[in-house]
Coordinates of C-alpha atoms and ligand atoms in Angstrom, one line a residue:
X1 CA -25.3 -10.4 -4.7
X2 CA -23.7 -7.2 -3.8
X3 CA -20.1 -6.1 -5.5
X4 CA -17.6 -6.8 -3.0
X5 CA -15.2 -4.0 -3.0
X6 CA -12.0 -3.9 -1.0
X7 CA -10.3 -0.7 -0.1
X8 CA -6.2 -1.8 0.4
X9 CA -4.5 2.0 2.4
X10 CA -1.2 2.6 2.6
X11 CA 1.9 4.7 2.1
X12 CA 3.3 2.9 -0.7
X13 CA 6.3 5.0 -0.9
X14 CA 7.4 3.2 -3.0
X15 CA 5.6 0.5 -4.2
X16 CA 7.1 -3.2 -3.4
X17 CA 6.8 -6.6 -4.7
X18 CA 5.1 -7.6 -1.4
X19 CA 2.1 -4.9 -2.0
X20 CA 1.9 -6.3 -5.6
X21 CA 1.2 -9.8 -4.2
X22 CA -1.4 -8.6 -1.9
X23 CA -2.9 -7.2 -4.9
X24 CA -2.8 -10.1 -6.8
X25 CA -4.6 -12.0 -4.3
X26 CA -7.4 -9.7 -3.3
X27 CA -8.3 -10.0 -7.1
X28 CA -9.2 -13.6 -6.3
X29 CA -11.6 -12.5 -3.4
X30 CA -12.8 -9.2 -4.1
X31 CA -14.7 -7.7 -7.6
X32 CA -12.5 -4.5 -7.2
X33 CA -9.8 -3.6 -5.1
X34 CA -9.1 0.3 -4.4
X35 CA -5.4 1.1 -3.7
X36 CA -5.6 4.0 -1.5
X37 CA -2.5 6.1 -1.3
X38 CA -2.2 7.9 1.9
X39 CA -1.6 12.0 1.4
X40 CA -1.5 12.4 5.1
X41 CA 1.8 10.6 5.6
X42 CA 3.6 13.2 2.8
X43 CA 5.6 15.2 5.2
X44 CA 7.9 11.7 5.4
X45 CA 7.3 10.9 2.2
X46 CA 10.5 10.1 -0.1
X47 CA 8.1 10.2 -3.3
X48 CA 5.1 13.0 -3.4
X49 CA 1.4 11.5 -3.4
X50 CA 1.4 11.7 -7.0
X51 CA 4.4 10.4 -7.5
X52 CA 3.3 7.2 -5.6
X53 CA -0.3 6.8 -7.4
X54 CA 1.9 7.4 -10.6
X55 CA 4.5 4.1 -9.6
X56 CA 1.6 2.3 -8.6
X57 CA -0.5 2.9 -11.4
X58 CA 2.5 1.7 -13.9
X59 CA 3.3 -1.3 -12.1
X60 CA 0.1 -2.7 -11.4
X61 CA -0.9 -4.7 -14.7
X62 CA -3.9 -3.2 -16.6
X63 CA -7.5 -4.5 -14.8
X64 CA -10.5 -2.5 -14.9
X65 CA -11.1 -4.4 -11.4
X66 CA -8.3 -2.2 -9.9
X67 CA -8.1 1.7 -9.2
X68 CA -5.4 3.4 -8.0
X69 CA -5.8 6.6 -6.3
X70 CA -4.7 9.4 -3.3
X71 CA -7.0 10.0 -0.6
X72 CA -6.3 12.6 2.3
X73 CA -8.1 12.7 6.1
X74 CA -9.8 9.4 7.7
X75 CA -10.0 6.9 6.0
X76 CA -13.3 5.3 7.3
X77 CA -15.0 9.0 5.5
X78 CA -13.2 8.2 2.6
X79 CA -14.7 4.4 2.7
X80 CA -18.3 6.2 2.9
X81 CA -17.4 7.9 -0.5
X82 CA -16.6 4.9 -1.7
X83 CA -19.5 2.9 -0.7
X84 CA -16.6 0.4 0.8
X85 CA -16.6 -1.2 4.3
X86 CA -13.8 -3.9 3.8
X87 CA -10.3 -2.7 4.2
X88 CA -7.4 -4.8 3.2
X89 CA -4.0 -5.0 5.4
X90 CA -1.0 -6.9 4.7
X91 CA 0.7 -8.5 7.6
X92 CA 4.2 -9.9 7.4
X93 CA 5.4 -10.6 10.6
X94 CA 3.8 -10.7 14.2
X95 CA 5.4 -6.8 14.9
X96 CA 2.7 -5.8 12.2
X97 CA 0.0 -7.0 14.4
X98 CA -0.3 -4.9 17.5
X99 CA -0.5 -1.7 15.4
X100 CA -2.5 -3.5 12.7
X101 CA -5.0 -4.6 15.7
X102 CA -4.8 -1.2 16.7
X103 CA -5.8 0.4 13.8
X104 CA -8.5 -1.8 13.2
X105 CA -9.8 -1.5 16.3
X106 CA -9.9 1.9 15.7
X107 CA -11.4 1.8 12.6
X108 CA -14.4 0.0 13.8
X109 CA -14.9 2.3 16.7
X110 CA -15.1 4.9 14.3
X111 CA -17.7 3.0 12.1
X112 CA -19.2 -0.3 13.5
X113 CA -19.6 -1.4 9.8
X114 CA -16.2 -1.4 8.7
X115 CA -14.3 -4.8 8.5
X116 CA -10.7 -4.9 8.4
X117 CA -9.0 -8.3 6.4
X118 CA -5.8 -9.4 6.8
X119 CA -3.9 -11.3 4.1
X120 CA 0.0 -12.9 4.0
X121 CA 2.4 -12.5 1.6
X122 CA 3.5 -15.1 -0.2
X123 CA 7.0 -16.6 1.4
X124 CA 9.8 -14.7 -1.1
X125 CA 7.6 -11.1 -0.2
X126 CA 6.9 -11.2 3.8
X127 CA 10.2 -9.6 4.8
X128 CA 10.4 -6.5 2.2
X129 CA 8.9 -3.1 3.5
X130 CA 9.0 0.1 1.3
X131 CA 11.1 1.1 4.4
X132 CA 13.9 -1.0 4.0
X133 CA 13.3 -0.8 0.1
X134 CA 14.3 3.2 0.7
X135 CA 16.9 2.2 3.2
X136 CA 18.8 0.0 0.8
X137 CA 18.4 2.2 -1.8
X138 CA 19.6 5.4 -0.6
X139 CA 23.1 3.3 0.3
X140 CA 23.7 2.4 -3.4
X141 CA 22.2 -1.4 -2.7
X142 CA 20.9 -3.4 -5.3
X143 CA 16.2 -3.5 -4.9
X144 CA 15.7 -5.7 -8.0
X145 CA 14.5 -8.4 -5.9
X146 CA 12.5 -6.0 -4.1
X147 CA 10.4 -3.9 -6.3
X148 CA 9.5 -3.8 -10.1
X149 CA 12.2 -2.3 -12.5
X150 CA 10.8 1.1 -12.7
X151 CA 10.1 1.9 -9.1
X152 CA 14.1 0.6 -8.9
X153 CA 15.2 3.2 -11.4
X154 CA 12.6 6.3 -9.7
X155 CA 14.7 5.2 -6.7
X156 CA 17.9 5.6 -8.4
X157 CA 17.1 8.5 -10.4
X158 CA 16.1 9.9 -6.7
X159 CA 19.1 9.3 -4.5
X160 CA 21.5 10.3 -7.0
X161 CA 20.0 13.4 -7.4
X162 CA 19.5 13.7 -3.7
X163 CA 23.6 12.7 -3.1
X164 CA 24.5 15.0 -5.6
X165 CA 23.2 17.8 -3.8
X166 CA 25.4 16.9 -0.8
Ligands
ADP1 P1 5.2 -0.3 4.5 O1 4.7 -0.8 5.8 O2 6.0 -1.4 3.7 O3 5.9 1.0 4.5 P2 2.6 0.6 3.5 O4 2.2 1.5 4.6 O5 2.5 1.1 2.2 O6 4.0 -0.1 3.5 O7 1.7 -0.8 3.7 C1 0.4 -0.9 3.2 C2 0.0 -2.3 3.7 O8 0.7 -3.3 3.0 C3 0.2 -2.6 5.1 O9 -0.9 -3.4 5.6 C4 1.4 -3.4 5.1 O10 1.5 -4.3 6.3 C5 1.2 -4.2 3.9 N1 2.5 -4.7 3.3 C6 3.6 -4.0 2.9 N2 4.6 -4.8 2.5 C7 4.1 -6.1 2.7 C8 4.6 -7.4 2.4 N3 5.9 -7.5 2.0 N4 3.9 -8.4 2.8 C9 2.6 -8.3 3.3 N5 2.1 -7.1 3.5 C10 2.8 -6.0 3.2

């Protein structure tokens, strides 16, 4: 039977404990898992591409089943160099789903063979989003529930700096 490979996009900026779970699970359904860390969104981006591959790479625990890396353009030609067709979305909360559908729709327009999965969060990780993870974090809140000690202190490191400069 062929390898089943599942390619898991996003921003990750940062990294959460909700993104690790999806991880965790894929691992029991797919023989690798790609974390593909979007370049295109870097204009936003509170961490740079590498910076993001970098967090990910240290937080997700060592497994030759996983590979973290950056990828830039469409993602269904990146698929195609990866010899992928399943993509792997988290959804948390029915306001994921219409741009979720969307993109997925899209996605197979763009190549009929591309299958897009949909996985859930276990219940202490469905309401934490790297955006609210930033939001909290640039106020002086506390993320330790939210995301892995290191990505906590990058975050730290990264608004004191930025509040410094004000
Ligand atoms: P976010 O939407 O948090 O900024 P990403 O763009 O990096 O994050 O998300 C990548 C994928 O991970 C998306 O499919 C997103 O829905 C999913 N995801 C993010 N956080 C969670 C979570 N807590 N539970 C389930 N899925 C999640």
């Amino acid at each position: 039977m062929a390898e089943r490979t599942a390619v898991y996009p996003g921003s990750f900026d940062p990294i959460t404990y909700g993104h690790l779970d999806i991880i965790k699970r894929a691992l029991t359904m797919f023989d690798h898992v790609i974390v593909a860390v979007a370049r295109n969104y870097e204009k936003q981006a509170l961490f740079s591409a590498e910076e993001r591959v970098a967090l990910v790479r240290e937080v997700v625990p060592p497994n030759l089943h996983v590979q973290v890396e950056s990828f830039e353009g469409l993602l269904v030609e990146y698929m195609k160099k990866k010899k992928a067709r399943i993509i792997l979305r988290g959804l948390r909360a029915t306001s994921d789903f219409d741009y979720e559908y969307h993109m997925a729709s899209m996605n197979r327009e763009l190549n009929e063979w591309i299958d897009t999965v949909f996985m859930v969060t276990g219940k202490d990780y469905f309401f934490i989003s790297s955006r609210t993870v930033r939001e909290i974090a640039s106020l002086g809140g506390s993320v330790k529930d939210l995301v892995p000690e290191v990505v906590a202190r990058r975050l730290r490191e990264r608004f004191t700096t930025a509040n410094s400069q004000d």
